[in-house]
mmCIF file of C-alpha atoms and ligand atoms in Angstrom:
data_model
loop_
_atom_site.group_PDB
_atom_site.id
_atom_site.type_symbol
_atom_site.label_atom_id
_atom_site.label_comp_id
_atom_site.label_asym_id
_atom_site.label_seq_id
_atom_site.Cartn_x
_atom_site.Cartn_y
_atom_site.Cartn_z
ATOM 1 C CA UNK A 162 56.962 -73.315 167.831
ATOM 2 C CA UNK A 163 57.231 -76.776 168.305
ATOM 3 C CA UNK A 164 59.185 -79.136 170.999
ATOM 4 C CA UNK A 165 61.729 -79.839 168.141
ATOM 5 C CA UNK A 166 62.556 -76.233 167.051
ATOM 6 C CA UNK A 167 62.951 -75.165 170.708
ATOM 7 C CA UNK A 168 65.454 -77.925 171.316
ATOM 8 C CA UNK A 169 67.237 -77.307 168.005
ATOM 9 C CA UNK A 170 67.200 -73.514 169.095
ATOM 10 C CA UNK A 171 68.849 -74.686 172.409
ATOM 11 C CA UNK A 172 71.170 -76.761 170.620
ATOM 12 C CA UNK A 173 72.832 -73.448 168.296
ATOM 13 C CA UNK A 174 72.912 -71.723 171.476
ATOM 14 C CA UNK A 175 75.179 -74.715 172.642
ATOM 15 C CA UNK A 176 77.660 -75.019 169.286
ATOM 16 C CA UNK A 177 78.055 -71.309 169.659
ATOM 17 C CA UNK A 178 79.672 -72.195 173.177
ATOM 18 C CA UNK A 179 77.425 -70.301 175.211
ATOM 19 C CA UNK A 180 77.049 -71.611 179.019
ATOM 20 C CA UNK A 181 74.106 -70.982 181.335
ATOM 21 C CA UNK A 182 75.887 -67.520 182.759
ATOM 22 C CA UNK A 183 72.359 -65.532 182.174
ATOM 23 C CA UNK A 184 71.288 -64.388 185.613
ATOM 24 C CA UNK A 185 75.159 -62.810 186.119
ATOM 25 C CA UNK A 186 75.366 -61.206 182.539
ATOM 26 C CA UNK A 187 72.241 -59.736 183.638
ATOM 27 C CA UNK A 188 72.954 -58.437 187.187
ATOM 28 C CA UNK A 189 76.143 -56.954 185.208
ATOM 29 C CA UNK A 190 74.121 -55.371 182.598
ATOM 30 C CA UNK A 191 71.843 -54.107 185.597
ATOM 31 C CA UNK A 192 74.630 -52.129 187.384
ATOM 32 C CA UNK A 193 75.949 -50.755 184.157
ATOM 33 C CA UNK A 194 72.571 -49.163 182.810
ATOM 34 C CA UNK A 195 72.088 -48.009 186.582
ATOM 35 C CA UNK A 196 74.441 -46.130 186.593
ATOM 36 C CA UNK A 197 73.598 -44.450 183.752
ATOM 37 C CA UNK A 198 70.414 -43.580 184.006
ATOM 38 C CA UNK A 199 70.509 -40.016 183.750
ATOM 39 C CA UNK A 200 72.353 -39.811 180.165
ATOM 40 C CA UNK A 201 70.520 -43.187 179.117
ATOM 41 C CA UNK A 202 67.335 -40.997 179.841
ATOM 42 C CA UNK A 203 69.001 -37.701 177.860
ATOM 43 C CA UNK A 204 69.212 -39.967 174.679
ATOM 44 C CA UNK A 205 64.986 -40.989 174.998
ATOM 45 C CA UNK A 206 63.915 -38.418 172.527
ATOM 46 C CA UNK A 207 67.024 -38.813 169.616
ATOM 47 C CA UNK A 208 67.672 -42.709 170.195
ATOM 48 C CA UNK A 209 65.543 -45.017 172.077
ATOM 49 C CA UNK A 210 62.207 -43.232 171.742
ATOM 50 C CA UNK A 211 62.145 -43.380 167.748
ATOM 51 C CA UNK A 212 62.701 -46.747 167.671
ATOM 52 C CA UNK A 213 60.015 -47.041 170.672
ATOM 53 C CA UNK A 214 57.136 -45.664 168.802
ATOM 54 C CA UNK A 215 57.667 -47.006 165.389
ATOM 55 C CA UNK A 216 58.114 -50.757 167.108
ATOM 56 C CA UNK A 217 54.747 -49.895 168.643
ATOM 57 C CA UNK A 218 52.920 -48.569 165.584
ATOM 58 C CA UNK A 219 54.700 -51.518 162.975
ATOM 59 C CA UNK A 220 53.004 -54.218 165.558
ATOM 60 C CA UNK A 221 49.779 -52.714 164.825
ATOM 61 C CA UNK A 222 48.094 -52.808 168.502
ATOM 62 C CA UNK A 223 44.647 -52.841 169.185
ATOM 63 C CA UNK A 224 42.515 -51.899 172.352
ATOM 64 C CA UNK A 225 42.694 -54.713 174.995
ATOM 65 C CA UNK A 226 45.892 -56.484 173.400
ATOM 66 C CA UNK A 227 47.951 -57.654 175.875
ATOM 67 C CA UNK A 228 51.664 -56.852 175.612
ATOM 68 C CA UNK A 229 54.933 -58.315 177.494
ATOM 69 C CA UNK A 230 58.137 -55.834 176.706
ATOM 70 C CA UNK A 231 61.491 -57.243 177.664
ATOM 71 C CA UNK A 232 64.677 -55.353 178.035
ATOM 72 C CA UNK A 233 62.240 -52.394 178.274
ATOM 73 C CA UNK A 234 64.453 -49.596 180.309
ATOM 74 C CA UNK A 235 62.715 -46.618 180.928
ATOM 75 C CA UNK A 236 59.608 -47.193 178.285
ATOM 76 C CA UNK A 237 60.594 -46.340 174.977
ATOM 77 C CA UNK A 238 58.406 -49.195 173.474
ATOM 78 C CA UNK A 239 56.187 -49.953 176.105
ATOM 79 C CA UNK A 240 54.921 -46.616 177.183
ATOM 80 C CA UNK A 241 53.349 -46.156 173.499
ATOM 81 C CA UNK A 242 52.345 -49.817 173.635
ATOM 82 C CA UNK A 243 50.702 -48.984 176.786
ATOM 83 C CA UNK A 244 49.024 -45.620 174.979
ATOM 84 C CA UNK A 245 48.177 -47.769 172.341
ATOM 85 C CA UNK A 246 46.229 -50.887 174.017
ATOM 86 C CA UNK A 247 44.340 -48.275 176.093
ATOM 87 C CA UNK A 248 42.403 -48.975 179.352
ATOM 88 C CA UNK A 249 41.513 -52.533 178.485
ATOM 89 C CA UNK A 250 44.701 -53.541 177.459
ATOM 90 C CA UNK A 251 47.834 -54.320 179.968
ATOM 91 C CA UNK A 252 51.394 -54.044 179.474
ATOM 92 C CA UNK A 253 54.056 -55.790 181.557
ATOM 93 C CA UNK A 254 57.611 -53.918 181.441
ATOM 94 C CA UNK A 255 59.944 -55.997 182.278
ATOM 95 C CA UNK A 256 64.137 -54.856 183.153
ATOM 96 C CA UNK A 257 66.917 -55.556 185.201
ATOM 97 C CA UNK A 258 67.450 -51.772 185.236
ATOM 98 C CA UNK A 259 65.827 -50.704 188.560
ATOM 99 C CA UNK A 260 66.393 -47.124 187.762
ATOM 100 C CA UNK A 261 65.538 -46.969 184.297
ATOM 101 C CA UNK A 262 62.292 -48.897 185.301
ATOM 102 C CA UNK A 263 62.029 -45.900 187.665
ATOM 103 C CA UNK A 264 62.239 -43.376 185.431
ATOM 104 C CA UNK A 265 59.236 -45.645 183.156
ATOM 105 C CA UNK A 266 56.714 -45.446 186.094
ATOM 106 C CA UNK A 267 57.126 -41.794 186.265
ATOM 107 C CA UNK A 268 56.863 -41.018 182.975
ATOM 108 C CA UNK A 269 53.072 -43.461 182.911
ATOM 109 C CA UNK A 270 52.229 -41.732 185.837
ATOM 110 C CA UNK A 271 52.717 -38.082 184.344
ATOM 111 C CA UNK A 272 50.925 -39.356 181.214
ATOM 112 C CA UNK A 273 48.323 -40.924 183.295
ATOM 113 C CA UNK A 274 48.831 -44.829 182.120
ATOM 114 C CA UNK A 275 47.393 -46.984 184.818
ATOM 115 C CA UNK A 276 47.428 -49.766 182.215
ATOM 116 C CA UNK A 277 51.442 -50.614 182.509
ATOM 117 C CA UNK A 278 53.135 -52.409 184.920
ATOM 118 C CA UNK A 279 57.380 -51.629 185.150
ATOM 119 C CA UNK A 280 58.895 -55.136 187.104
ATOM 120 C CA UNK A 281 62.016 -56.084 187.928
ATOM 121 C CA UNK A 282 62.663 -59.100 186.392
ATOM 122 C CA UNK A 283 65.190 -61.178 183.811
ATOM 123 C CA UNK A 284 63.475 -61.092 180.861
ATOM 124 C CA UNK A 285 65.009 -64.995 180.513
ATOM 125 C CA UNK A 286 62.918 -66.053 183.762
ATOM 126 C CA UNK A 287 59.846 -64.046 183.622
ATOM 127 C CA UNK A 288 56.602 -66.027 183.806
ATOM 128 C CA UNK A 289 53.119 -64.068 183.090
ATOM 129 C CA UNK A 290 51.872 -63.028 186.410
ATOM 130 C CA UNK A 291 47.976 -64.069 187.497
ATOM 131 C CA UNK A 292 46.449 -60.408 185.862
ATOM 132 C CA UNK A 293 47.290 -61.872 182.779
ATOM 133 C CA UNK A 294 43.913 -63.207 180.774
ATOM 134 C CA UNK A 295 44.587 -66.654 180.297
ATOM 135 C CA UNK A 296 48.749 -66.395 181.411
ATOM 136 C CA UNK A 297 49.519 -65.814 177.940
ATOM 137 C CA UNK A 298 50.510 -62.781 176.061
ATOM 138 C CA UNK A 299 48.961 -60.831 172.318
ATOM 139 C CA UNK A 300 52.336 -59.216 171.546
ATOM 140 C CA UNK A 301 55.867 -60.044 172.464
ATOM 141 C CA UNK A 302 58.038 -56.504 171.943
ATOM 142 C CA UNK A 303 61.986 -56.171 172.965
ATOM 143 C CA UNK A 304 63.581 -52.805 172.159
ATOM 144 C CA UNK A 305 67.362 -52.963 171.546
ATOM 145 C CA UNK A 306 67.420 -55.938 173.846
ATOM 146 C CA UNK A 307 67.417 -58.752 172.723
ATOM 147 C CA UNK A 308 71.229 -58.473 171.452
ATOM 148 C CA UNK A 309 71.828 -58.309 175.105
ATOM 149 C CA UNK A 310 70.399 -61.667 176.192
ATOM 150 C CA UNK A 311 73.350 -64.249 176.340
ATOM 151 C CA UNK A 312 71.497 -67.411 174.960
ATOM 152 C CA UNK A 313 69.018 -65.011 172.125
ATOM 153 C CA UNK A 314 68.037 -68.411 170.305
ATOM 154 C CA UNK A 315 66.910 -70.542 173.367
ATOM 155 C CA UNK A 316 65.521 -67.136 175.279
ATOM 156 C CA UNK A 317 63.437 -65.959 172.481
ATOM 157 C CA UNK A 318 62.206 -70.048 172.193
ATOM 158 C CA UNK A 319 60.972 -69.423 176.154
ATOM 159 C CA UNK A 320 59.697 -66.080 175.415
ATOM 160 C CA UNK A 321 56.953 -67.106 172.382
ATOM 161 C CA UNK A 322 55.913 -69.568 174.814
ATOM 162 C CA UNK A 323 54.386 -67.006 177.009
ATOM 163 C CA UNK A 324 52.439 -66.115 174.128
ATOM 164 C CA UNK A 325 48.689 -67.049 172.923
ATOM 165 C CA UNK A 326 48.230 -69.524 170.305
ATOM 166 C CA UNK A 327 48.512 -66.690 167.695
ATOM 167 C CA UNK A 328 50.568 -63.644 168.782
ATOM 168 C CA UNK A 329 52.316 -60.739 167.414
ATOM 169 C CA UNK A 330 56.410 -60.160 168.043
ATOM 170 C CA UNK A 331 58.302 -56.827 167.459
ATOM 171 C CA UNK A 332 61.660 -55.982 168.016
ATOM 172 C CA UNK A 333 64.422 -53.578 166.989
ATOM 173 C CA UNK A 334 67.901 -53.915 166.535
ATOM 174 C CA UNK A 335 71.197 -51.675 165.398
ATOM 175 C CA UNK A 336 70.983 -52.348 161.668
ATOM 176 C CA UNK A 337 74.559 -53.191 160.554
ATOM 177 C CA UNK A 338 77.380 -49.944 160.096
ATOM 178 C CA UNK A 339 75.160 -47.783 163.235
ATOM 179 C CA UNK A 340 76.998 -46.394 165.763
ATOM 180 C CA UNK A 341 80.707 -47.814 163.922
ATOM 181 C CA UNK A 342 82.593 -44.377 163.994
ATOM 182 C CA UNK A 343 81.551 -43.436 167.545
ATOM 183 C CA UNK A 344 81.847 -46.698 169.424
ATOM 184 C CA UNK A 345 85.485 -47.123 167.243
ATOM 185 C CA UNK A 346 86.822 -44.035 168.535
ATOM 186 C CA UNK A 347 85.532 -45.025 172.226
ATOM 187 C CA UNK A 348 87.818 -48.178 172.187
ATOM 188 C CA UNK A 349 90.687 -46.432 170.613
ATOM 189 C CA UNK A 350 90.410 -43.655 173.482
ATOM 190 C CA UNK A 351 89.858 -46.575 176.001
ATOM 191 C CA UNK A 352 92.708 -48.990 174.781
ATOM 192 C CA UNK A 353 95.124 -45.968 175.122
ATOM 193 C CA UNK A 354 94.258 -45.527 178.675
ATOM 194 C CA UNK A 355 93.753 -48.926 179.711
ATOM 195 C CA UNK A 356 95.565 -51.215 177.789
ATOM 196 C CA UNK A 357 93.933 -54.505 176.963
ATOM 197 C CA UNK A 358 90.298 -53.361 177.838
ATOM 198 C CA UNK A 359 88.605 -55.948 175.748
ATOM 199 C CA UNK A 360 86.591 -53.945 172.735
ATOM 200 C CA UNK A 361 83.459 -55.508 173.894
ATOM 201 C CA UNK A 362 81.162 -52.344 172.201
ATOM 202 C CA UNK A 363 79.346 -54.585 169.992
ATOM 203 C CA UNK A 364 77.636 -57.958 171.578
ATOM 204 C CA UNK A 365 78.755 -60.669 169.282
ATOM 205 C CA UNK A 366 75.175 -61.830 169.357
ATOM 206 C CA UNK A 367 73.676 -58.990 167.017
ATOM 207 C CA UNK A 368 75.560 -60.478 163.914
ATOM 208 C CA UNK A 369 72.781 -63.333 164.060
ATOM 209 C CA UNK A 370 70.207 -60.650 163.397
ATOM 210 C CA UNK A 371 71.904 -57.026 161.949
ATOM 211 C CA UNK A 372 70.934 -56.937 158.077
ATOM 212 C CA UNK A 373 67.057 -57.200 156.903
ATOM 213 C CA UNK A 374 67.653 -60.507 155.404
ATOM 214 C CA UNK A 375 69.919 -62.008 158.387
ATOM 215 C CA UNK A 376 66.939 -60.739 161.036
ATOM 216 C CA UNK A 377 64.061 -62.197 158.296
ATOM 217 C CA UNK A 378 65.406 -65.521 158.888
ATOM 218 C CA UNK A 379 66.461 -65.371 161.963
ATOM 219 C CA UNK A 380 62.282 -64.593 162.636
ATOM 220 C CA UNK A 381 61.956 -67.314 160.621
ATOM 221 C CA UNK A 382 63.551 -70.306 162.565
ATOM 222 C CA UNK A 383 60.982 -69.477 165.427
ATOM 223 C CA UNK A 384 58.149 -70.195 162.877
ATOM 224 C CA UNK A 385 57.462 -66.621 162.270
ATOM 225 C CA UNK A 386 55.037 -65.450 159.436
ATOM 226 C CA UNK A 387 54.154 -62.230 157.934
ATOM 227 C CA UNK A 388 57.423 -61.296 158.748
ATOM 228 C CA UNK A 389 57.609 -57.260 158.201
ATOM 229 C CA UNK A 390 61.570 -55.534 158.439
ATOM 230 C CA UNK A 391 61.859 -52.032 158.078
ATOM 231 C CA UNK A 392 65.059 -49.718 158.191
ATOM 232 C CA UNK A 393 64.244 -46.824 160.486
ATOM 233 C CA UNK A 394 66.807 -44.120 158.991
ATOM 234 C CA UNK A 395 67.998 -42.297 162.221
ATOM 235 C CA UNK A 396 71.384 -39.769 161.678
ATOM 236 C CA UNK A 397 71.713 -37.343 164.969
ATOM 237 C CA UNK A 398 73.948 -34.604 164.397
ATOM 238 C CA UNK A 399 76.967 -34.878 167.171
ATOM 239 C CA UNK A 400 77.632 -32.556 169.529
ATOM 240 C CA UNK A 401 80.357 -33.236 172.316
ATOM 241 C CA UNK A 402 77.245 -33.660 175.119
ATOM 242 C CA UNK A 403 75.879 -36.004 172.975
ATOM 243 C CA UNK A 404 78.805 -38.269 172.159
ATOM 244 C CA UNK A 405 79.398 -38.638 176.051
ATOM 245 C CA UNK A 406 75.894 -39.288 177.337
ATOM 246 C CA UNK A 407 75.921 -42.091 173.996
ATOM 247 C CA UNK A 408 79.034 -43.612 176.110
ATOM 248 C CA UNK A 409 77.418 -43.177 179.348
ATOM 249 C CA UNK A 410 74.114 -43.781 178.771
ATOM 250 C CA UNK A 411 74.643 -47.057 177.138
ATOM 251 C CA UNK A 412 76.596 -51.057 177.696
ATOM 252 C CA UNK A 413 79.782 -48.979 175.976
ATOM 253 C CA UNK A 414 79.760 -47.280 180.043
ATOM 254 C CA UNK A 415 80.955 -50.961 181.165
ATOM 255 C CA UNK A 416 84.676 -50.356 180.649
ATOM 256 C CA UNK A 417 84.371 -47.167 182.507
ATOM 257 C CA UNK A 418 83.088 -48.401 185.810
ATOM 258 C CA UNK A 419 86.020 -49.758 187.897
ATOM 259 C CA UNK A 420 88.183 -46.490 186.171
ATOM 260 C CA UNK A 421 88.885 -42.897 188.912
ATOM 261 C CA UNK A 422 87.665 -39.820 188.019
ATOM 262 C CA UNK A 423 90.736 -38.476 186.352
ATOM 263 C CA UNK A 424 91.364 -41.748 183.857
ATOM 264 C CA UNK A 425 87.689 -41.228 182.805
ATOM 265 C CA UNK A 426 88.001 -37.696 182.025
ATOM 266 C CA UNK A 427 90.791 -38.199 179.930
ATOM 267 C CA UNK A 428 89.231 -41.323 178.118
ATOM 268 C CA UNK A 429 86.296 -38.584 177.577
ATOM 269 C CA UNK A 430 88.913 -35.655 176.080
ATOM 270 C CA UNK A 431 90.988 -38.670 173.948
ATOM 271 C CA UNK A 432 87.370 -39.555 172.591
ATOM 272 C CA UNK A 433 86.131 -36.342 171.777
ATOM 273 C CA UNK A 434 89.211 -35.114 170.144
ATOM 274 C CA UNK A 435 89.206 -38.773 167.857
ATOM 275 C CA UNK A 436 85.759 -37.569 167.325
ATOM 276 C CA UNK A 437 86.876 -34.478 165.760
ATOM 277 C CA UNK A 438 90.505 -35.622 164.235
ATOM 278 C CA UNK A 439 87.943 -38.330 162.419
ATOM 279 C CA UNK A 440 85.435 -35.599 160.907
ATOM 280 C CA UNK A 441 83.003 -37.222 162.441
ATOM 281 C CA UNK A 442 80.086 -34.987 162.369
ATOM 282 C CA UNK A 443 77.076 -37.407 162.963
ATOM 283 C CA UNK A 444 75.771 -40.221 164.504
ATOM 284 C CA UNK A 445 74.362 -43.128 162.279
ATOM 285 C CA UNK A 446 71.475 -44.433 164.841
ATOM 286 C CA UNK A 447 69.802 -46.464 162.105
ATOM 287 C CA UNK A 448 67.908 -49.326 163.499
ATOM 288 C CA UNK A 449 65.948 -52.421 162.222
ATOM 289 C CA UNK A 450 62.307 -52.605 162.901
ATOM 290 C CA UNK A 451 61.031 -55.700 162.475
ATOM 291 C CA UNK A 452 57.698 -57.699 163.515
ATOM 292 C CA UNK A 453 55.760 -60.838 162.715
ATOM 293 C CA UNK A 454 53.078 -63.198 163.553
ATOM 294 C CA UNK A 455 53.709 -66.451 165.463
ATOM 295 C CA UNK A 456 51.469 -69.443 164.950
ATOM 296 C CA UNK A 457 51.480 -71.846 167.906
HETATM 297 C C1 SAM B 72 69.667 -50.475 175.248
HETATM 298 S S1 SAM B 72 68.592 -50.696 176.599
HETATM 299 C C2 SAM B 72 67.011 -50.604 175.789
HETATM 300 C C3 SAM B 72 65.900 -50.237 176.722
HETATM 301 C C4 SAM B 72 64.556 -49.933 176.068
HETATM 302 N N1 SAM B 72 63.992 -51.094 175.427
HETATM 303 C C5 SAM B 72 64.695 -48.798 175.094
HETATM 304 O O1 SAM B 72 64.655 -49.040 173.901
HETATM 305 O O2 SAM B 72 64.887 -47.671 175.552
HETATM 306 C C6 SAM B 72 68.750 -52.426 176.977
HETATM 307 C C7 SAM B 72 68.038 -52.821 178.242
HETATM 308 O O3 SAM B 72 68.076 -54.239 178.370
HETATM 309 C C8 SAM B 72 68.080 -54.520 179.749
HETATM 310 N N2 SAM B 72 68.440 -55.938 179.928
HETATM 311 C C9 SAM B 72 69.565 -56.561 179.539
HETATM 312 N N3 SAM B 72 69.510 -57.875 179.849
HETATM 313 C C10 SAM B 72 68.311 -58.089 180.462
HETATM 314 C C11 SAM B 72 67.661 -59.231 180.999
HETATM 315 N N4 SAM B 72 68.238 -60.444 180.984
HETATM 316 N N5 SAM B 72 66.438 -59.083 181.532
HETATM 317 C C12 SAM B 72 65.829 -57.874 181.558
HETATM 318 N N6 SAM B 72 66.402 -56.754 181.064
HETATM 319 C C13 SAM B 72 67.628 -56.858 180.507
HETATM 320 C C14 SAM B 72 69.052 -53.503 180.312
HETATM 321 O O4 SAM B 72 68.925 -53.342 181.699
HETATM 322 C C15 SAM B 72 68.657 -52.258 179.521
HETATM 323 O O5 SAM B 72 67.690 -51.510 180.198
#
């Protein structure tokens, strides 16, 4: 990408108001996940871990690449990247999440990955450490994450330049419509309990980037080629346990935090009952996989 596009990058971020507030969106972000680590692990195999592996198979990893995965949590991408670059290969996971990262190292330790690294770190201020070849990355990959970064435009600019010359970049996203019915019915039970909770379910920042074509060009801007976008189809069926740890597990737990005990559970029973008043029977997951190759 050249000096030009990363200032013009800086400069959307800019017209779409956006202030230098990164490091305390991300210490926010970091308590909220915390927190949920246990349910945020329960939904691994339905949500995050789908998503995971087919990011890691659709950037087509070889032995030895060497892979940076921001926003990473607990793995769900970079443990198969990890599997996939093998002994020669590295992979640096990088969260704010210290649990989640936690719950990463001993998963690669029970599956015997000495080849990943979990760090605490924001993603928007993370430079390569010295064990990377050259201090520049193969493969860029962000899991669900990048929605999450305040500034996406100007912090994906700084990412590809941590990146070799020519370099691969994956990342999913919520394709437009997922998760509607349940995070709806989460505000609704939420705004009857606490008034004027601000429906913040959805980051405004995954409109730039939540239809094929809308996340092709967005890939686009940053020079991307080869661009590949595939719709990974993912409908869970819905059982009460589920819908919670999906509130818990997740940014929707934000609200929550400052609420006692008692308000909680009856957000939880108001939700659940919506859930059921609404037919809703299962969850749309389906998520955007997209990659492409970067030409510096
Ligand atoms: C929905 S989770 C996805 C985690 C993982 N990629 C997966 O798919 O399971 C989003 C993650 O982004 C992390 N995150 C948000 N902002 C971050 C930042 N600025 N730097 C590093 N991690 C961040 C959160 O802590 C959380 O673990």
């Amino acid at each position: 990408m050249s000096d030009s596009a990363r200032v013009a990058a800086r400069q959307s971020d800019e017209r779409a108001g956006v202030t230098d507030d990164s490091a305390s969106v991300a210490e926010q972000l970091a308590v909220v996940f915390d927190a949920g680590a246990r349910e945020f692990d329960r939904l691994t195999p339905t949500v995050w871990g789908p998503a995971g592996q087919a990011l890691a198979f659709q950037l087509r990893l070889r032995p030895g690449d060497t892979v940076l995965d921001v926003c990473a949590g607990a793995g769900a991408s970079a443990i198969p990247a990890a599997a996939a670059v093998g002994p020669t290969g590295l992979v640096h996971a990088v969260d704010v999440a210290d649990d989640l990262l936690e719950l990463g190292r001993v998963t690669a330790s029970d599956r015997a990955l000495r080849n990943i690294e979990f760090v605490r770190a924001d993603a928007t201020r993370w430079e390569p450490p010295s064990n990377v070849p050259g201090g520049r990355y193969d493969v860029l990959s962000c899991s669900y994450g990048i929605f999450f970064l305040p500034h996406p435009n100007h912090a994906t600019a700084r990412l590809l330049q941590l990146l070799r010359p020519v370099a691969r970049v994956g990342m999913t996203v919520w394709r437009r419509g997922a998760l509607e019915q349940v995070t709806r019915a989460y505000f609704d039970a939420v705004a009857r309990h606490v008034p004027d909770t601000p429906r913040a379910g959805r980051p405004s920042t995954l409109e730039l980037f939540d239809t094929p074509d809308a996340l092709r060009a967005w890939l686009s801007r940053f020079g991307a080629a080869s661009v590949e976008v595939n719709e990974l189809s993912n409908l869970i069926p819905l059982s009460p346990e589920f819908a919670w740890d999906l509130v818990l597990g997740s940014a929707l737990r934000a609200p929550l935090l400052p609420l006692g005990p008692d308000v909680v559970e009856a957000v939880r029973l108001e939700y659940l009952s919506l859930l059921t008043e609404r037919d809703v029977e299962v969850v749309d997951a389906s998520t955007l996989v997209a990659t492409a190759v970067v030409v510096r």
